[in-house]
Short mmCIF file of C-alpha atoms and ligand atoms in Angstrom, two decimals:
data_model
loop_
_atom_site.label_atom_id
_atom_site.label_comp_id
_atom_site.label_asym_id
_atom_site.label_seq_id
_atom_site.Cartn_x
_atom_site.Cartn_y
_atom_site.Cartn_z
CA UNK A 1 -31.84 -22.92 -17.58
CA UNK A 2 -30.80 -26.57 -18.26
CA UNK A 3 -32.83 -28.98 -16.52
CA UNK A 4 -31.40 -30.93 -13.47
CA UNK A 5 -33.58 -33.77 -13.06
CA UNK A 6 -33.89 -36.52 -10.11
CA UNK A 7 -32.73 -39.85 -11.93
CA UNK A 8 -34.85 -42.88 -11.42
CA UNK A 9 -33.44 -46.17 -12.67
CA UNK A 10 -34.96 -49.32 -12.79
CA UNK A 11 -34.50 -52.60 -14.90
CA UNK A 12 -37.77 -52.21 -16.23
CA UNK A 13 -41.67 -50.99 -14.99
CA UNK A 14 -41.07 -51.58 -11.09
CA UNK A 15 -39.51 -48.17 -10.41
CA UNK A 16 -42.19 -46.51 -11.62
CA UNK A 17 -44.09 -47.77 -8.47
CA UNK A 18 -41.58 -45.29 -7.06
CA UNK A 19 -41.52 -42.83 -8.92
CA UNK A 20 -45.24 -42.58 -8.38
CA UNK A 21 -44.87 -42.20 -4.39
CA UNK A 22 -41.75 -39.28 -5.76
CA UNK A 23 -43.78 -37.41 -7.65
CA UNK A 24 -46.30 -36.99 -5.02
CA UNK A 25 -44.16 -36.18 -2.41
CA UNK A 26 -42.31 -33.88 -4.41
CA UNK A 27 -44.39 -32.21 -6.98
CA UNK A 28 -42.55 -29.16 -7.65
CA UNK A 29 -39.34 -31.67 -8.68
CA UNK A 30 -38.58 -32.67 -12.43
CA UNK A 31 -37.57 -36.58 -12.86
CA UNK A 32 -35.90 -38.36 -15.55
CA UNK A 33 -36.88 -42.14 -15.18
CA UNK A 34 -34.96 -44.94 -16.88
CA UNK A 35 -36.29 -48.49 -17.87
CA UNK A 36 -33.68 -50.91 -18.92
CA UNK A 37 -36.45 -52.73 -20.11
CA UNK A 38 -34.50 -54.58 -23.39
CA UNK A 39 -32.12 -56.26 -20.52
CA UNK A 40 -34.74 -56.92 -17.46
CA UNK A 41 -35.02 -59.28 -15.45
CA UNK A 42 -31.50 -58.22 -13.45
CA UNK A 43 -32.88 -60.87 -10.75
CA UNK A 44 -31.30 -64.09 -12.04
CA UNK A 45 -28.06 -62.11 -13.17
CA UNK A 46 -24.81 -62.52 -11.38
CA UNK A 47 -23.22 -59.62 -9.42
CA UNK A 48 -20.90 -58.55 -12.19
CA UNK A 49 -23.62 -57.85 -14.28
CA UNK A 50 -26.00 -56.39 -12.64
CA UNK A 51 -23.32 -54.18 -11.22
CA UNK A 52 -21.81 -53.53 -15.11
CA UNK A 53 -25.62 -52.36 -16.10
CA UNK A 54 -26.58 -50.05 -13.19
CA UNK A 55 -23.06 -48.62 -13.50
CA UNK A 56 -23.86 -47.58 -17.17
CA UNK A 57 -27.23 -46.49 -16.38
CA UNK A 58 -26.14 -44.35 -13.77
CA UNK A 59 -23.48 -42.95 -15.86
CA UNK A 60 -26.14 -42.09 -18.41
CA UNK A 61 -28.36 -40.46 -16.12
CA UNK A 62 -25.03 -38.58 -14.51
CA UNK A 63 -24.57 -37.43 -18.98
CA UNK A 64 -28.60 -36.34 -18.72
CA UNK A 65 -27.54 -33.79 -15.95
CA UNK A 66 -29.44 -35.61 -12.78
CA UNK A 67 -27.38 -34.19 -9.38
CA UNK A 68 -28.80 -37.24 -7.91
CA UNK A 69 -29.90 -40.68 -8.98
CA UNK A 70 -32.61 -43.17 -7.16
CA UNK A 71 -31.66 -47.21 -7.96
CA UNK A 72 -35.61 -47.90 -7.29
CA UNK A 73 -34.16 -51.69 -7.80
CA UNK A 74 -33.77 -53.75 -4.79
CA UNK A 75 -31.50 -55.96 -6.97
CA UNK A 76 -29.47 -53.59 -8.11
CA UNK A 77 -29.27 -51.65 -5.05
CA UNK A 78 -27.65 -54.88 -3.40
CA UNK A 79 -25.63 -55.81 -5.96
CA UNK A 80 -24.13 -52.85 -7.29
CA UNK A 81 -24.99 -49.32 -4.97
CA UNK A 82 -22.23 -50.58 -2.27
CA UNK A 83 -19.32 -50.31 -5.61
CA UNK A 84 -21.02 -47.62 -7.25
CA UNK A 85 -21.07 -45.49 -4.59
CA UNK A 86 -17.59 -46.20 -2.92
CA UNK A 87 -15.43 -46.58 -5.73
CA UNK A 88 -17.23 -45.48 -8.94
CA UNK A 89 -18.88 -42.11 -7.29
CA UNK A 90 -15.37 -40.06 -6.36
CA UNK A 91 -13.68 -41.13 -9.80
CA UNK A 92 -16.60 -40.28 -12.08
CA UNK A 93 -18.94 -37.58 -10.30
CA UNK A 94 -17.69 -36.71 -6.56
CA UNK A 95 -20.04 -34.10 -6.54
CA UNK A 96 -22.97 -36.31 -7.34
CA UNK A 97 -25.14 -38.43 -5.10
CA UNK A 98 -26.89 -42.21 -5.93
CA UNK A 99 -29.19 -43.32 -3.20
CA UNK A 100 -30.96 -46.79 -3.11
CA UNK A 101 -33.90 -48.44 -2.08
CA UNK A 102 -33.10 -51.26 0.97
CA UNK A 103 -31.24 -48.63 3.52
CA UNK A 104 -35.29 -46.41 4.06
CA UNK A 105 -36.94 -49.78 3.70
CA UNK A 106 -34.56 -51.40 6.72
CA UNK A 107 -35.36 -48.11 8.76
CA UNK A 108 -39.30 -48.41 8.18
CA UNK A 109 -39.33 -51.91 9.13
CA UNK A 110 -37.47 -51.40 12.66
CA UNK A 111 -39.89 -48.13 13.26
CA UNK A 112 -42.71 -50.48 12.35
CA UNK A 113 -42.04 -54.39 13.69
CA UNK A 114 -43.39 -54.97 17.19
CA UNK A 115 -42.45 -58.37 17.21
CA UNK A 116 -39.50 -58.35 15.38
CA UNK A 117 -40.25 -61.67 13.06
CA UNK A 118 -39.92 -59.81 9.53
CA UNK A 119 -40.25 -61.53 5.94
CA UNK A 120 -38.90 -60.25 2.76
CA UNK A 121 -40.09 -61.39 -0.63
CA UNK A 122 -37.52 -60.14 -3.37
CA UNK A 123 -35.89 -61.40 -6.97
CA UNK A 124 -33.61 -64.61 -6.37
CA UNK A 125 -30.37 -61.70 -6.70
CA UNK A 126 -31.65 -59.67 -3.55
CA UNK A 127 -32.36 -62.60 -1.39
CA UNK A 128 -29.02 -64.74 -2.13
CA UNK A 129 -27.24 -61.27 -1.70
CA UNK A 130 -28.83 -61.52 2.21
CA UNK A 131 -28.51 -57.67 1.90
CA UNK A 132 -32.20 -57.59 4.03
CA UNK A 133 -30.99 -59.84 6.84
CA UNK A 134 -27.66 -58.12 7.46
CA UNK A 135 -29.04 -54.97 6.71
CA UNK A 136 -31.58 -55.46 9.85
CA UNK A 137 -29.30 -56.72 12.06
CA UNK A 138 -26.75 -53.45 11.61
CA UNK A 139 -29.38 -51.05 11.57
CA UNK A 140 -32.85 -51.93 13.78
CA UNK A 141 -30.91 -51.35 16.90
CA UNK A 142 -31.59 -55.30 17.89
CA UNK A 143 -35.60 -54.97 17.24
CA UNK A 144 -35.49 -57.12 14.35
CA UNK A 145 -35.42 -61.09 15.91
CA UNK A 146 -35.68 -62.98 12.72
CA UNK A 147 -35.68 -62.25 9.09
CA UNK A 148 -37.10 -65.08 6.32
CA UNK A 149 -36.73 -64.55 2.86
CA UNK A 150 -38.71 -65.78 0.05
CA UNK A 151 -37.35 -65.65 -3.63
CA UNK A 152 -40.17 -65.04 -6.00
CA UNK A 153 -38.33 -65.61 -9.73
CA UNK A 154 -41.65 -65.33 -11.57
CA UNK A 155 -43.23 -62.46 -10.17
CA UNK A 156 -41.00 -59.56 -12.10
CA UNK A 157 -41.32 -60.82 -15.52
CA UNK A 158 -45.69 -61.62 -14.86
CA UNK A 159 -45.67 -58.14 -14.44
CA UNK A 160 -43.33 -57.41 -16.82
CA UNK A 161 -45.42 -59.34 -19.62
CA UNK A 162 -48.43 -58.02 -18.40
CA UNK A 163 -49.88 -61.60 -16.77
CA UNK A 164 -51.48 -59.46 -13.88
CA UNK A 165 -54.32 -60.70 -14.27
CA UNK A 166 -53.63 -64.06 -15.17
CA UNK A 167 -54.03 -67.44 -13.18
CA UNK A 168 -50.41 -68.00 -13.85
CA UNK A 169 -49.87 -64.63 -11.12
CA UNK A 170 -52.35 -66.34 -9.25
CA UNK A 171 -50.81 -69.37 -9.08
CA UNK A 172 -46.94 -68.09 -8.43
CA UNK A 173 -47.99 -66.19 -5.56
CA UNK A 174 -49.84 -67.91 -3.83
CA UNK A 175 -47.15 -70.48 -3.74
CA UNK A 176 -44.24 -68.33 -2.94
CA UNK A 177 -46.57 -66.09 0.00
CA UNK A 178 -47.51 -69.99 1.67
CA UNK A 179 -43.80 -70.75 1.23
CA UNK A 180 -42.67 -67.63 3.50
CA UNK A 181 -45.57 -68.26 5.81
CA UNK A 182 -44.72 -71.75 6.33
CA UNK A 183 -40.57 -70.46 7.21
CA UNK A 184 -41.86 -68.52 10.34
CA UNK A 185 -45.43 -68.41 11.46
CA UNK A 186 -45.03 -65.24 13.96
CA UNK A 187 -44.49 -62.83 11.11
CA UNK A 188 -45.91 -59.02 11.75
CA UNK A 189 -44.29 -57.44 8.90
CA UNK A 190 -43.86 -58.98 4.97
CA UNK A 191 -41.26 -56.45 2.93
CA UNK A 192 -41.88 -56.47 -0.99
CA UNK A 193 -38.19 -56.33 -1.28
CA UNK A 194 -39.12 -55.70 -4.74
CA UNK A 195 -40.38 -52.79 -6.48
CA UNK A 196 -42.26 -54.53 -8.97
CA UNK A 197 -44.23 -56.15 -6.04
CA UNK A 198 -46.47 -53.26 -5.31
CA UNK A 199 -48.51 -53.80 -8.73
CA UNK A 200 -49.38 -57.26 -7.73
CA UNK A 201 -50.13 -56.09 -4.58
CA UNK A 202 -53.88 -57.05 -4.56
CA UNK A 203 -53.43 -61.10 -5.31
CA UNK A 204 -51.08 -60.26 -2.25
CA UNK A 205 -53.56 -59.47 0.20
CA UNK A 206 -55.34 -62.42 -0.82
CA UNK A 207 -53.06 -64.92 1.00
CA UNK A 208 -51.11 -62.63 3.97
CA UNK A 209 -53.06 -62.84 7.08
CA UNK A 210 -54.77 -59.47 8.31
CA UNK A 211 -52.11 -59.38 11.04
CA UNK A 212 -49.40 -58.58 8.81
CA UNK A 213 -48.19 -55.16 7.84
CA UNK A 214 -47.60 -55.77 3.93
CA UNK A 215 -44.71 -52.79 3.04
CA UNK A 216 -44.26 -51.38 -0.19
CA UNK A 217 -41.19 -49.12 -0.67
CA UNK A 218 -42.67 -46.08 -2.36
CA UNK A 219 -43.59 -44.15 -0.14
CA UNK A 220 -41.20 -45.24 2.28
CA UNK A 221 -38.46 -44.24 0.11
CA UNK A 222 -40.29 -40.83 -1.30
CA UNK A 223 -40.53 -39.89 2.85
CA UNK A 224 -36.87 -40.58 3.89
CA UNK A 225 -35.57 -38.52 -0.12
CA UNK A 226 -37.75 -35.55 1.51
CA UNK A 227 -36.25 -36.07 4.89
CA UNK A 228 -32.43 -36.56 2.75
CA UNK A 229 -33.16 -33.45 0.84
CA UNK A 230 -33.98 -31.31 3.84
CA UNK A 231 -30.88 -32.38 5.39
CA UNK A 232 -28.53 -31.90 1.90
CA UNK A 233 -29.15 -28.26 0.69
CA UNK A 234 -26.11 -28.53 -1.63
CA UNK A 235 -28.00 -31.34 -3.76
CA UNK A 236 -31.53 -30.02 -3.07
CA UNK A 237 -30.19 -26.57 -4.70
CA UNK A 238 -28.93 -28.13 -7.69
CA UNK A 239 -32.56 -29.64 -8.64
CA UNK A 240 -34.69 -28.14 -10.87
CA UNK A 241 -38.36 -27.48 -10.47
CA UNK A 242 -40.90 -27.51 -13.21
CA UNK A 243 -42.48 -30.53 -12.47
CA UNK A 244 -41.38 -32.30 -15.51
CA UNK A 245 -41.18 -36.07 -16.03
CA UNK A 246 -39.52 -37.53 -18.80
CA UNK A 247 -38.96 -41.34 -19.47
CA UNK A 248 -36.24 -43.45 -20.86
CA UNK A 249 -36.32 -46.91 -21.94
CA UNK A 250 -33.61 -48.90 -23.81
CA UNK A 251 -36.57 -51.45 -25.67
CA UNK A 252 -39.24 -50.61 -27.97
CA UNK A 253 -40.57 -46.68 -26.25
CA UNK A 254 -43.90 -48.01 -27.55
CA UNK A 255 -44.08 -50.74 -25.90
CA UNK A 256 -42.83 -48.60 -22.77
CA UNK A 257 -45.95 -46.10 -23.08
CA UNK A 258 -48.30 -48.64 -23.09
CA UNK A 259 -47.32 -50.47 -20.25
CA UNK A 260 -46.22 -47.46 -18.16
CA UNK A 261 -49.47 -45.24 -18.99
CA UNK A 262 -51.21 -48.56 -17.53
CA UNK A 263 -49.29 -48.89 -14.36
CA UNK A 264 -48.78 -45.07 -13.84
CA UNK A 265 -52.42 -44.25 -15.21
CA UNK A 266 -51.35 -41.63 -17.44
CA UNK A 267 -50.10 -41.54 -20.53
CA UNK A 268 -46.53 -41.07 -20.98
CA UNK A 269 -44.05 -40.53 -24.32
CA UNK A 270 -40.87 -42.31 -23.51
CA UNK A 271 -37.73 -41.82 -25.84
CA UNK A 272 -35.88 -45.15 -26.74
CA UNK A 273 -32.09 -44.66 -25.76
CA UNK A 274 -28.52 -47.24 -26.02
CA UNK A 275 -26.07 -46.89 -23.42
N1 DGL B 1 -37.54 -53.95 -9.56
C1 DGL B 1 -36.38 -54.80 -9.40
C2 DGL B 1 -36.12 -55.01 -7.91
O1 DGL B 1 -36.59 -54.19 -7.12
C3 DGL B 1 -36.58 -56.05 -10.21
C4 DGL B 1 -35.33 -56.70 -10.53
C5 DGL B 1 -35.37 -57.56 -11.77
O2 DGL B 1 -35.23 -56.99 -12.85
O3 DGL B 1 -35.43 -58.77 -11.63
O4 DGL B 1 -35.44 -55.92 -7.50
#
């Protein structure tokens, strides 16, 4: 039987903070995951682009036979989902579903906020989008008050050079975390409205108080796909199961195995692919 694959797109290694929280929720699933890691950042790029590239990834993943596609890009799920999904979706695959990452993060955040003063960190595309902020206010049923945003332009390419560890990371943080604190002091809940965030999560923690509920999207988005899945038998059914995970990159696959066996801690053997 041919394989039928979720799809997991990101512009580079952030999804695969993602697809880590997917593949434990859903074990039995197979995944296809693809890094457009020869074209990352998408952050700084203007909305035709970004929308241009996730439209061709998607189609790719669409040609791989994936029923159902994951942006697990906060930038390209604000740039590009709204088109893609609305006009792209019923011309080129009716039948198939792309889902992104912002809609089960706004959800979490009004379960979660008792205050309602919420920041967001994200790429400089996400927060001059203001897809958070009008996001919250259409779907927290008023409990969201106030939402700050922080652009953080350095963070996706430290991690995607590897600068972790570096003082550099150190340095960029800690700047861009005092920044948001300074914009409202009553925060209770700080969004990484970014899913390379998570793997700089522990510099973080360093500088956001105690008090504030840090959120990573993972898992919030791998518990509202099981909740979707439950509720969309006719997509669910046409996913295969053999627990198979294969990876995609369109840059060196090399370089992608060394960098994703780090961050995933496994090893993985990605195939290099053009569009
Ligand atoms: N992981 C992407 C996001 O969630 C990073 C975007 C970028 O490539 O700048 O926004």
């Amino acid at each position: 039987m041919k394989r039928a694959p979720i799809g997991v797109f990101d512009s580079g290694y952030g999804g695969l903070t993602v697809l880590k929280a997917l593949e434990k929720a859903l074990p039995e699933f197979d995944f296809l995951y693809l890094g457009d890691n020869a074209r990352t950042p998408y952050g700084t790029r203007s909305f035709d682009v970004v929308y241009e590239y996730t439209l061709q990834a998607v189609k790719y993943l669409f040609g791989q036979n994936c029923p159902l596609v994951i942006i697990a890009c906060n930038t390209a799920s604000a740039k590009a989902l709204r088109n893609i999904q609305q006009l792209d979706l019923p011309k080129i695959a009716p039948e198939n579903r792309v889902l992104g990452v912002i809609r089960p993060s706004v959800e979490k955040v009004a379960e979660i906020t008792k205050n309602g003063q919420v920041g967001v960190l994200g790429t400089v595309g996400t927060v001059t989008s203001d897809s958070y902020p009008i996001e919250l206010e259409k779907w927290s049923n008023g409990r969201v008050k106030s939402t700050v945003q922080e652009a953080c332009p350095m963070w996706v390419p430290i991690v995607e050079n590897n600068e972790i560890e570096s003082e550099g990371a150190e340095f960029f943080i800690k700047k861009n975390i005092q920044n948001i604190l300074r914009k409202n002091k009553n925060l209770d809940t700080l969004v990484l409205g970014c899913t390379h965030y998570p793997l700089l999560n522990k510099i973080i923690q360093k500088y956001v108080p105690k008090e504030i509920t840090i959120l990573e999207q993972g898992q919030i988005v791998a518990e509202k796909l099981v909740d979707y899945l439950d509720r969309h038998s006719e997509i669910k059914e046409k996913l295969t199961k053999s627990g198979i995970i294969n990876f995609l990159t369109t840059e060196s696959a090399d370089t992608f195995d060394e960098k994703a066996s780090l961050f995933l801690g496994r090893k993985v053997k990605a195939k290099k692919i053009h569009f």
